[in-house]
PDB file of C-alpha atoms in Angstrom:
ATOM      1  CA  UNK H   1       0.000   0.000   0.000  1.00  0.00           C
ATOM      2  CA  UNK H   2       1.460   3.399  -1.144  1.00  0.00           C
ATOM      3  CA  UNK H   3      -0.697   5.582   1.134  1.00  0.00           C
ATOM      4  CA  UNK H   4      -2.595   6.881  -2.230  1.00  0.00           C
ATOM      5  CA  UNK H   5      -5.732   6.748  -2.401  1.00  0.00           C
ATOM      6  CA  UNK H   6      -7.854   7.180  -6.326  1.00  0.00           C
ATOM      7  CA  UNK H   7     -11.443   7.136  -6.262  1.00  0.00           C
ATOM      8  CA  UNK H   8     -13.610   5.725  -8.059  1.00  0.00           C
ATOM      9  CA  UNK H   9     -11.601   2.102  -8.435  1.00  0.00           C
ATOM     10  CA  UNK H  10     -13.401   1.757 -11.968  1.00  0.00           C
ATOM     11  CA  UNK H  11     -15.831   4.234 -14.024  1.00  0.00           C
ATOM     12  CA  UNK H  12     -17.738   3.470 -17.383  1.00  0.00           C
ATOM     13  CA  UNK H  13     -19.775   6.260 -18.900  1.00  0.00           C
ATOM     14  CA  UNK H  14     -20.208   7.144 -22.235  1.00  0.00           C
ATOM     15  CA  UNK H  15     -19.361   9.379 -25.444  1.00  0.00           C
ATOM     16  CA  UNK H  16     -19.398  13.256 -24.901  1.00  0.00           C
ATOM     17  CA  UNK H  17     -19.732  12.939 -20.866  1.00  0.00           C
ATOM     18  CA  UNK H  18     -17.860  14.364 -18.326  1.00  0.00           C
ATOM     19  CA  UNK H  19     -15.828  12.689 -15.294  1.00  0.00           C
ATOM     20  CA  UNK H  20     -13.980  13.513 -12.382  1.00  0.00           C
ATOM     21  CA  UNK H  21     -11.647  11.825 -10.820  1.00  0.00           C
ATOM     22  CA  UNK H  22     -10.139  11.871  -7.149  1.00  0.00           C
ATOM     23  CA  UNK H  23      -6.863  11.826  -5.862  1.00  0.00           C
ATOM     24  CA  UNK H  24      -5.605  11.885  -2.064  1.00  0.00           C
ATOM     25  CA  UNK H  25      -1.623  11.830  -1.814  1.00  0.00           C
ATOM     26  CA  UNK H  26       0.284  10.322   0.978  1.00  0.00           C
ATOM     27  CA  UNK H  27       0.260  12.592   4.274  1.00  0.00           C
ATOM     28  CA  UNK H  28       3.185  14.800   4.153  1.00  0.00           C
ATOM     29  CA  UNK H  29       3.237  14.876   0.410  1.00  0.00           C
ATOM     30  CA  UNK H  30       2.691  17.941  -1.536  1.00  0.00           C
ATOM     31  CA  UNK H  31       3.049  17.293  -5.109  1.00  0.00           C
ATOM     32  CA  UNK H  32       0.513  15.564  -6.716  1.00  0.00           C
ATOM     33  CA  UNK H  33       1.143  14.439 -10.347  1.00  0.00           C
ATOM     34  CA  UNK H  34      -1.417  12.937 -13.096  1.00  0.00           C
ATOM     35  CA  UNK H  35      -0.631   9.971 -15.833  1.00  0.00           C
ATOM     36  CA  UNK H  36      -2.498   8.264 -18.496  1.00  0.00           C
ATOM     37  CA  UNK H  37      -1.295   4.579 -18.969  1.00  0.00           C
ATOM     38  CA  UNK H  38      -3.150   2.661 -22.383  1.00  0.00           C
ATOM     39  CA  UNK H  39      -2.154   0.425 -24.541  1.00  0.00           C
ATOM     40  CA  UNK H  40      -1.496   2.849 -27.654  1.00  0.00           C
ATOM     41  CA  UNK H  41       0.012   5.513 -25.581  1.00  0.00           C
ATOM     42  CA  UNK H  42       1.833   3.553 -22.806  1.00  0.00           C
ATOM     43  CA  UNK H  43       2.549   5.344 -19.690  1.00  0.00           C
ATOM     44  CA  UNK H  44       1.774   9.230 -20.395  1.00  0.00           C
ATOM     45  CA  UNK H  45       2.538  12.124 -17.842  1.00  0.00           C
ATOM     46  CA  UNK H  46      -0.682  14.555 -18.133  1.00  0.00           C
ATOM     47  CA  UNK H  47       0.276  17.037 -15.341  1.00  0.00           C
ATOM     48  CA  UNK H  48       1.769  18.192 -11.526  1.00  0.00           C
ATOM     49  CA  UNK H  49       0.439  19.929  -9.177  1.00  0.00           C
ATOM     50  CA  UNK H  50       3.057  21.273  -5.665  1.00  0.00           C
ATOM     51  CA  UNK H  51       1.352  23.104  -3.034  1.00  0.00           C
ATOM     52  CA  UNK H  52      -2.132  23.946  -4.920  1.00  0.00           C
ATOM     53  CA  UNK H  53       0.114  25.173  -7.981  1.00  0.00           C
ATOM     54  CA  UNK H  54       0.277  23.981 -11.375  1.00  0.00           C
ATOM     55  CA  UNK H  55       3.748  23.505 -11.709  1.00  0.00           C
ATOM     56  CA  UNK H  56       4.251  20.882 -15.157  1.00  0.00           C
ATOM     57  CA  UNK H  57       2.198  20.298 -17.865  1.00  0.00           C
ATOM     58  CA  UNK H  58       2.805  17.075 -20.764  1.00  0.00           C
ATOM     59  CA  UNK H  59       0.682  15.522 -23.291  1.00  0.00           C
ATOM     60  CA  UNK H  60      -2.556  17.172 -21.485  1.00  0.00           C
ATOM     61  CA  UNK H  61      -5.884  17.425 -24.033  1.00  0.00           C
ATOM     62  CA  UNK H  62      -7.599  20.666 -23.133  1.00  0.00           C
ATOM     63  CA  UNK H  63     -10.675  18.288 -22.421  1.00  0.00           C
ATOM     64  CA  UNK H  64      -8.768  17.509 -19.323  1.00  0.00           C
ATOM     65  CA  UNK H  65      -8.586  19.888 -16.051  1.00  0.00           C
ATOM     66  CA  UNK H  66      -6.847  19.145 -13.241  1.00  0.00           C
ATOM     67  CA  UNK H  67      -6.340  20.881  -9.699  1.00  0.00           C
ATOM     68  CA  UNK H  68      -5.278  20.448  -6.121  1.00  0.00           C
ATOM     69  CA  UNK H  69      -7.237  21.397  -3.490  1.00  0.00           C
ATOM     70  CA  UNK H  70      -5.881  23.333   0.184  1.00  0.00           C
ATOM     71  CA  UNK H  71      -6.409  20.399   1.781  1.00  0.00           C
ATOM     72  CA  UNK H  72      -3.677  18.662  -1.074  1.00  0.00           C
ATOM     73  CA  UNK H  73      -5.822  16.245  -2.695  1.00  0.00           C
ATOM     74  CA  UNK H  74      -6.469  16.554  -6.172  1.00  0.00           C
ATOM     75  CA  UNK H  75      -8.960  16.158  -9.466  1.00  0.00           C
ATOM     76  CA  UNK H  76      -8.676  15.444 -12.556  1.00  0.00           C
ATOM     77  CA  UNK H  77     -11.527  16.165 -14.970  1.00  0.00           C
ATOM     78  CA  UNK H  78     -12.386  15.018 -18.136  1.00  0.00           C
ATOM     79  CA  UNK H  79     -14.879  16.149 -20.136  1.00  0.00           C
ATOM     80  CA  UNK H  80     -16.498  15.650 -23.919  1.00  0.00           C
ATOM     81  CA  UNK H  81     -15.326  12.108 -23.654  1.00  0.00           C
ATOM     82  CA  UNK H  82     -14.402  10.364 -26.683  1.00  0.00           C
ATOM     83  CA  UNK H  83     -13.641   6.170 -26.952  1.00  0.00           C
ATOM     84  CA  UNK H  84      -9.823   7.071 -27.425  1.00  0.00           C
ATOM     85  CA  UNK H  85      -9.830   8.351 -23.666  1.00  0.00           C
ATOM     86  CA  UNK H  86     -10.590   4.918 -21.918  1.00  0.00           C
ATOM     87  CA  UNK H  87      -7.595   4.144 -19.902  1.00  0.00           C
ATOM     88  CA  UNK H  88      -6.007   3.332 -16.839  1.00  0.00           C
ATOM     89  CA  UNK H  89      -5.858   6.912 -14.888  1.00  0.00           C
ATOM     90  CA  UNK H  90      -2.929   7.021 -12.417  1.00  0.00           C
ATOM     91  CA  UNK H  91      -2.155   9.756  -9.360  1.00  0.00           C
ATOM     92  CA  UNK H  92       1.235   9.736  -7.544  1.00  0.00           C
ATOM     93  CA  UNK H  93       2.501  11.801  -4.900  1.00  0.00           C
ATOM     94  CA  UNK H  94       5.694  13.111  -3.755  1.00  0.00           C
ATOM     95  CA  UNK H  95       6.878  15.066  -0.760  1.00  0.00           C
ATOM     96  CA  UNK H  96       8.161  17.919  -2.848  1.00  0.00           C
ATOM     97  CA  UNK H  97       9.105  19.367  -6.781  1.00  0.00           C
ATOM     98  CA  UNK H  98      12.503  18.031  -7.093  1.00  0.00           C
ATOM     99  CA  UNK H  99      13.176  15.655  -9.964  1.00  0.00           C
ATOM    100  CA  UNK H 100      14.881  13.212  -7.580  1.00  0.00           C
ATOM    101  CA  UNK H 101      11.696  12.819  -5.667  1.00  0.00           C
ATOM    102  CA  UNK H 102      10.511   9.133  -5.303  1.00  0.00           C
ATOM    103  CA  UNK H 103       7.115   9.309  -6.870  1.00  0.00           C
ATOM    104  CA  UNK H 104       4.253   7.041  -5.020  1.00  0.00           C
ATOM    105  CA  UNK H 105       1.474   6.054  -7.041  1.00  0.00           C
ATOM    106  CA  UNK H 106      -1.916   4.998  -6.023  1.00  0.00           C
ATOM    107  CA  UNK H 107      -3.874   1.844  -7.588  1.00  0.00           C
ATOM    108  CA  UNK H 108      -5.524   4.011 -10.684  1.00  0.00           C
ATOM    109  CA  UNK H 109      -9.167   4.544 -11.804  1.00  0.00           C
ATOM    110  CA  UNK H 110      -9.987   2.418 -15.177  1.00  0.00           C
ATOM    111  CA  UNK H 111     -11.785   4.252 -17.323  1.00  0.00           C
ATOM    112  CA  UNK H 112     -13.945   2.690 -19.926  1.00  0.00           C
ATOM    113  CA  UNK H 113     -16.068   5.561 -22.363  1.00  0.00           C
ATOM    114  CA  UNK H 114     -18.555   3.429 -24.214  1.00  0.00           C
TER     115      UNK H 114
ATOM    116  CA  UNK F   1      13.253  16.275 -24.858  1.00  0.00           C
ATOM    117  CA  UNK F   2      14.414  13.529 -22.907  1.00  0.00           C
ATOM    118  CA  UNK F   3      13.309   9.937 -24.404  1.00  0.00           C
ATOM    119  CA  UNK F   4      13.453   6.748 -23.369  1.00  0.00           C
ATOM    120  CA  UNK F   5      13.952   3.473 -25.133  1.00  0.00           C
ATOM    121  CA  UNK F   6      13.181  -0.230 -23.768  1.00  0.00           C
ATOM    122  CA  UNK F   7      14.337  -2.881 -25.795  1.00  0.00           C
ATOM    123  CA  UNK F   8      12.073  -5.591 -25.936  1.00  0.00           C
ATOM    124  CA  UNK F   9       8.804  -5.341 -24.681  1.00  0.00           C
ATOM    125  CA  UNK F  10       8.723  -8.668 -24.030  1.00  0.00           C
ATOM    126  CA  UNK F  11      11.649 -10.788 -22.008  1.00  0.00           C
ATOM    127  CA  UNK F  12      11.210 -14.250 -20.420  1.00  0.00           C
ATOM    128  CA  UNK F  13      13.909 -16.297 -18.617  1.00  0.00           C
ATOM    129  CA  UNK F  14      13.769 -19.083 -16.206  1.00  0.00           C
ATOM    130  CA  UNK F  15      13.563 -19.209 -12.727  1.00  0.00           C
ATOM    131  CA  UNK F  16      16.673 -18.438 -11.553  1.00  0.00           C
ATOM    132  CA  UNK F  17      18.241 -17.391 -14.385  1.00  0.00           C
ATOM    133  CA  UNK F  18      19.938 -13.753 -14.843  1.00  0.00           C
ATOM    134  CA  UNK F  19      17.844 -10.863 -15.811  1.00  0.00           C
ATOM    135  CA  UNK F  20      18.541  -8.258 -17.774  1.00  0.00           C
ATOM    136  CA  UNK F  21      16.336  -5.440 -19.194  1.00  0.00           C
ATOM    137  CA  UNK F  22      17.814  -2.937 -21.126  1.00  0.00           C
ATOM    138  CA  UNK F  23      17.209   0.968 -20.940  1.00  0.00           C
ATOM    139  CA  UNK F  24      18.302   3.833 -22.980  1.00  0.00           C
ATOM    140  CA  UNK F  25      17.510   7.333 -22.552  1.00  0.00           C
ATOM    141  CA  UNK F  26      18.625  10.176 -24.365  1.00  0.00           C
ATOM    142  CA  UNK F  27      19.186  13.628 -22.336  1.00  0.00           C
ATOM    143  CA  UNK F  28      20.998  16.866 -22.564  1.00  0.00           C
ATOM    144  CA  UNK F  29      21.790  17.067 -18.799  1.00  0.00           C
ATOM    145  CA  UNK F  30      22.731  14.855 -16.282  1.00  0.00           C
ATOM    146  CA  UNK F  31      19.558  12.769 -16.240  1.00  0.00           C
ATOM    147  CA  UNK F  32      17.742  11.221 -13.136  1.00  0.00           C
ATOM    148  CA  UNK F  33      16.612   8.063 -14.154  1.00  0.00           C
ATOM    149  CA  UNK F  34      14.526   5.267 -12.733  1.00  0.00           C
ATOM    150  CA  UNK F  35      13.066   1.899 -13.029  1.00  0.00           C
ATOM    151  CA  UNK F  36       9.519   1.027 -11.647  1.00  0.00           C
ATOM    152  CA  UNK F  37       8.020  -2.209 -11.377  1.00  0.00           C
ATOM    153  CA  UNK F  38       4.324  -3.235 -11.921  1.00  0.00           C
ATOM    154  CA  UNK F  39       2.173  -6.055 -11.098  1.00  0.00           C
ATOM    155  CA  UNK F  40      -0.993  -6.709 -12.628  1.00  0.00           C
ATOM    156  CA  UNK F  41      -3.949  -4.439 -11.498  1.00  0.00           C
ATOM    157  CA  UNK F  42      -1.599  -2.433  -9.530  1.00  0.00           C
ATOM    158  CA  UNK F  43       0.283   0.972  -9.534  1.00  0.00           C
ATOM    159  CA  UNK F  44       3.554   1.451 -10.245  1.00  0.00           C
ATOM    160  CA  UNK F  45       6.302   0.900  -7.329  1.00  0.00           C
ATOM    161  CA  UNK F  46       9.352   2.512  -7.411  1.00  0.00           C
ATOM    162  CA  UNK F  47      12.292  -0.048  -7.641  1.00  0.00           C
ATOM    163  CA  UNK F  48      15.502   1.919  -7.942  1.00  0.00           C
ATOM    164  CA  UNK F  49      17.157   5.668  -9.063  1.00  0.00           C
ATOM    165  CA  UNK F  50      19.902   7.043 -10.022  1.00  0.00           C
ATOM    166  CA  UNK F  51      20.858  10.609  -9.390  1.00  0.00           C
ATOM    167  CA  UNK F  52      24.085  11.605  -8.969  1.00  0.00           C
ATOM    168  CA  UNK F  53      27.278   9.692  -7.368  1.00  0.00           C
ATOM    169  CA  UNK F  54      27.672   5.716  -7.715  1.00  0.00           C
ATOM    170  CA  UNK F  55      27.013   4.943 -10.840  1.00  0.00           C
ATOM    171  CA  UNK F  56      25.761   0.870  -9.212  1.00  0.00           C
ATOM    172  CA  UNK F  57      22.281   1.057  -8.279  1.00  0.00           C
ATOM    173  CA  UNK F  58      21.162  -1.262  -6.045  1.00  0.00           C
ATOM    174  CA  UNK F  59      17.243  -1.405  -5.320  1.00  0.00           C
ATOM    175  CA  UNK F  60      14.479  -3.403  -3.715  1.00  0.00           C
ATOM    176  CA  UNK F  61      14.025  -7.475  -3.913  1.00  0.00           C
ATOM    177  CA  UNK F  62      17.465  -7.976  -5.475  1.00  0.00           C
ATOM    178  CA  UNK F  63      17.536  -5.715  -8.508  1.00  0.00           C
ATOM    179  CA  UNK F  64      20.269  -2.760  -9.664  1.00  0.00           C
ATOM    180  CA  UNK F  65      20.855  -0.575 -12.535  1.00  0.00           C
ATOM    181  CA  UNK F  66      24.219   0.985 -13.938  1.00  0.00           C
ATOM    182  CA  UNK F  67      24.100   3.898 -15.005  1.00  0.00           C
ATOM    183  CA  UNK F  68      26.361   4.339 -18.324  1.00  0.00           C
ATOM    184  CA  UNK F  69      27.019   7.627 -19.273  1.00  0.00           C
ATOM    185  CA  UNK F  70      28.950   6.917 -22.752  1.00  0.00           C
ATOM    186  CA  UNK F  71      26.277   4.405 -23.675  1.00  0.00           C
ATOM    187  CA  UNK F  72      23.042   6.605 -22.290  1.00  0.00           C
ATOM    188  CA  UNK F  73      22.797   2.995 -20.449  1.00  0.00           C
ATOM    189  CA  UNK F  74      20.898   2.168 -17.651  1.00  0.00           C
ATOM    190  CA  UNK F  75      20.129  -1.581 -17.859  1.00  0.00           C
ATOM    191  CA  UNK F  76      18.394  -3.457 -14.733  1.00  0.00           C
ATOM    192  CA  UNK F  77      19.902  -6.672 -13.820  1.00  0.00           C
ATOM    193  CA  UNK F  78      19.167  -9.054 -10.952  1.00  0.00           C
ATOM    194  CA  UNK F  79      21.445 -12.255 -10.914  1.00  0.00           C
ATOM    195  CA  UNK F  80      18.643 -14.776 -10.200  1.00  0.00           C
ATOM    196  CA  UNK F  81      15.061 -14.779 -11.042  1.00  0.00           C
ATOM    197  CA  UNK F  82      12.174 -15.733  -9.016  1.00  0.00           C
ATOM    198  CA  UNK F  83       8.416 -16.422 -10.181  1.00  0.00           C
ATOM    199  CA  UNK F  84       7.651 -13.347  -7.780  1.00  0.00           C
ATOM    200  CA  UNK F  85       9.683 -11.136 -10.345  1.00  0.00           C
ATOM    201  CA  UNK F  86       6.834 -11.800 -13.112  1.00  0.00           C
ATOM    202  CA  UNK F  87       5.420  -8.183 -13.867  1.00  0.00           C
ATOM    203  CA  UNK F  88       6.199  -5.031 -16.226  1.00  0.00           C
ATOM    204  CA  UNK F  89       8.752  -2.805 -15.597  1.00  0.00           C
ATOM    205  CA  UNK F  90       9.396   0.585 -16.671  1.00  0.00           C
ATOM    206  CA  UNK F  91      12.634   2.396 -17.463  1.00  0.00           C
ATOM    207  CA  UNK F  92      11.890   6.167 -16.565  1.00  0.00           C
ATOM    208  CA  UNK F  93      13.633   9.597 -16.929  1.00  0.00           C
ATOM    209  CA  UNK F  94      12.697  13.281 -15.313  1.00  0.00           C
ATOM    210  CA  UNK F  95      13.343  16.467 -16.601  1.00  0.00           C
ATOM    211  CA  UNK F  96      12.440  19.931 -15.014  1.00  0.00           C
ATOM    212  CA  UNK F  97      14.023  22.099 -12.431  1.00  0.00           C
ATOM    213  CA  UNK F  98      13.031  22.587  -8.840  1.00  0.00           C
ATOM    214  CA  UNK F  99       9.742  24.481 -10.265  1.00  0.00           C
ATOM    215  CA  UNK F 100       8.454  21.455 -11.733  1.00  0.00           C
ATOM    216  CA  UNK F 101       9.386  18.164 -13.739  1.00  0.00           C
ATOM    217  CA  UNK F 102       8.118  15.659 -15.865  1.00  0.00           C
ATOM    218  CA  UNK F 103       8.742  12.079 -15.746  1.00  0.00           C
ATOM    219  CA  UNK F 104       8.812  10.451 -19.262  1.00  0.00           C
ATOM    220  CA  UNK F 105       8.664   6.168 -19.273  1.00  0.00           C
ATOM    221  CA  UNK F 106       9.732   4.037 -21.468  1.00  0.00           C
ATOM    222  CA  UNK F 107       7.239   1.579 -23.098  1.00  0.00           C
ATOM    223  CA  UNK F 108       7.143  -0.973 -20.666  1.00  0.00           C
ATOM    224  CA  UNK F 109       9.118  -4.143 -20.512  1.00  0.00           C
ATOM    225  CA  UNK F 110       7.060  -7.853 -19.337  1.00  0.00           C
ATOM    226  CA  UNK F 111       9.202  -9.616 -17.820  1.00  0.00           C
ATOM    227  CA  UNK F 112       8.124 -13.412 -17.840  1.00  0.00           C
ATOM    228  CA  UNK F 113       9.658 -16.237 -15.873  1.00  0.00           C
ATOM    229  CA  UNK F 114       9.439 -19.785 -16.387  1.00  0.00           C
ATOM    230  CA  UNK F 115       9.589 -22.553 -13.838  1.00  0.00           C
TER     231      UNK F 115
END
């Protein structure tokens, strides 16, 4: 157990809808970081959050939001949902915004757009 | 930008037998690199990093990493396999500065072993 938490576990909805998903990092851990794993794509970095801050962005669709709340934990949102986004949806936390920081990641939220 | 490459996506090797999956990255700057492991219907776990000094890695459940500068190297090796070792693993760079980084993975190596 990493001490991450991602809810929901799995979520199926369908074309053009919007999701969010939920992210609580490990206590003590401020940065809070966002990846796309699929079998086209592999593993994809979508974006990191330190602090409440937006501070790295990668291969994000505008579709997608993300933000961290005071309280550290963090959503990602996707909206107009097309069959290309079903994936496996992963959060992991570190305890700051170095690159040397060992990354924790939670269990993911499979996403399945019908 | 940084890249990785994995060669192989898939490796298989019998129990006990030596393991080796091979990493190459390609950087500007001194890279950080990593290797994560990850079972089925799991995240990933971290099993190793370099950063700067000793060039031997050594990591969790019996695995290290060299990191080879003049090759842009950074193979994963464990000298004897167990079933337990069955899962993907993941060659990984970051790039950024102290404001904010990326991590970039490789494709993904499955690593198979046979009894």
């Amino acid at each position: 157990d990493s001490g991450v938490t991602q809810t929901p576990k799995h979520l199926i909805t369908a074309t053009g809808q919007r999701v969010t998903l939920r992210c609580s990092p490990r206590s003590g851990d401020l940065s809070v970081y966002w990846y796309q794993q699929s079998l086209d794509q592999g593993l994809q970095f979508l974006i990191q959050y330190y602090n409440g801050e937006e501070r790295a962005k990668g291969n994000i669709l505008e579709r997608f939001s993300a933000q961290q709340f005071p309280d550290l934990h963090s959503e990602l949102n996707l909206s107009s949902l097309e069959l290309g986004d079903s994936a496996l949806y992963f959060c992991a936390s570190s305890v700051s915004t170095v690159g040397t920081d060992t990354q924790y990641f939670g269990p993911g939220t499979r996403l399945t757009v019908l | 930008a940084q890249s990785v490459t994995q060669l192989g996506s898939h490796v298989s090797v019998s129990e006990g037998a030596l393991v080796l999956l091979r990493c190459n990255y390609s950087s500007s700057v001194p890279p950080y690199l990593f290797w994560y492991v990850q079972y089925p219907n799991q995240g990933l776990q971290l099993l190793l990093k370099y950063t700067t000094g000793a060039t031997l890695v050594k990591g969790i459940n019996g695995f290290e990493a060299e990191f080879k500068k003049s090759e842009t190297s950074f193979h994963l090796t464990k000298p004897s396999a167990h079933m337990s070792d069955a899962a993907e693993y993941f060659c990984a760079v970051s790039e950024g500065n102290t404001g904010g980084f990326k991590t970039i993975f490789g494709a993904g190596t499955r690593l198979f072993v046979k009894a």
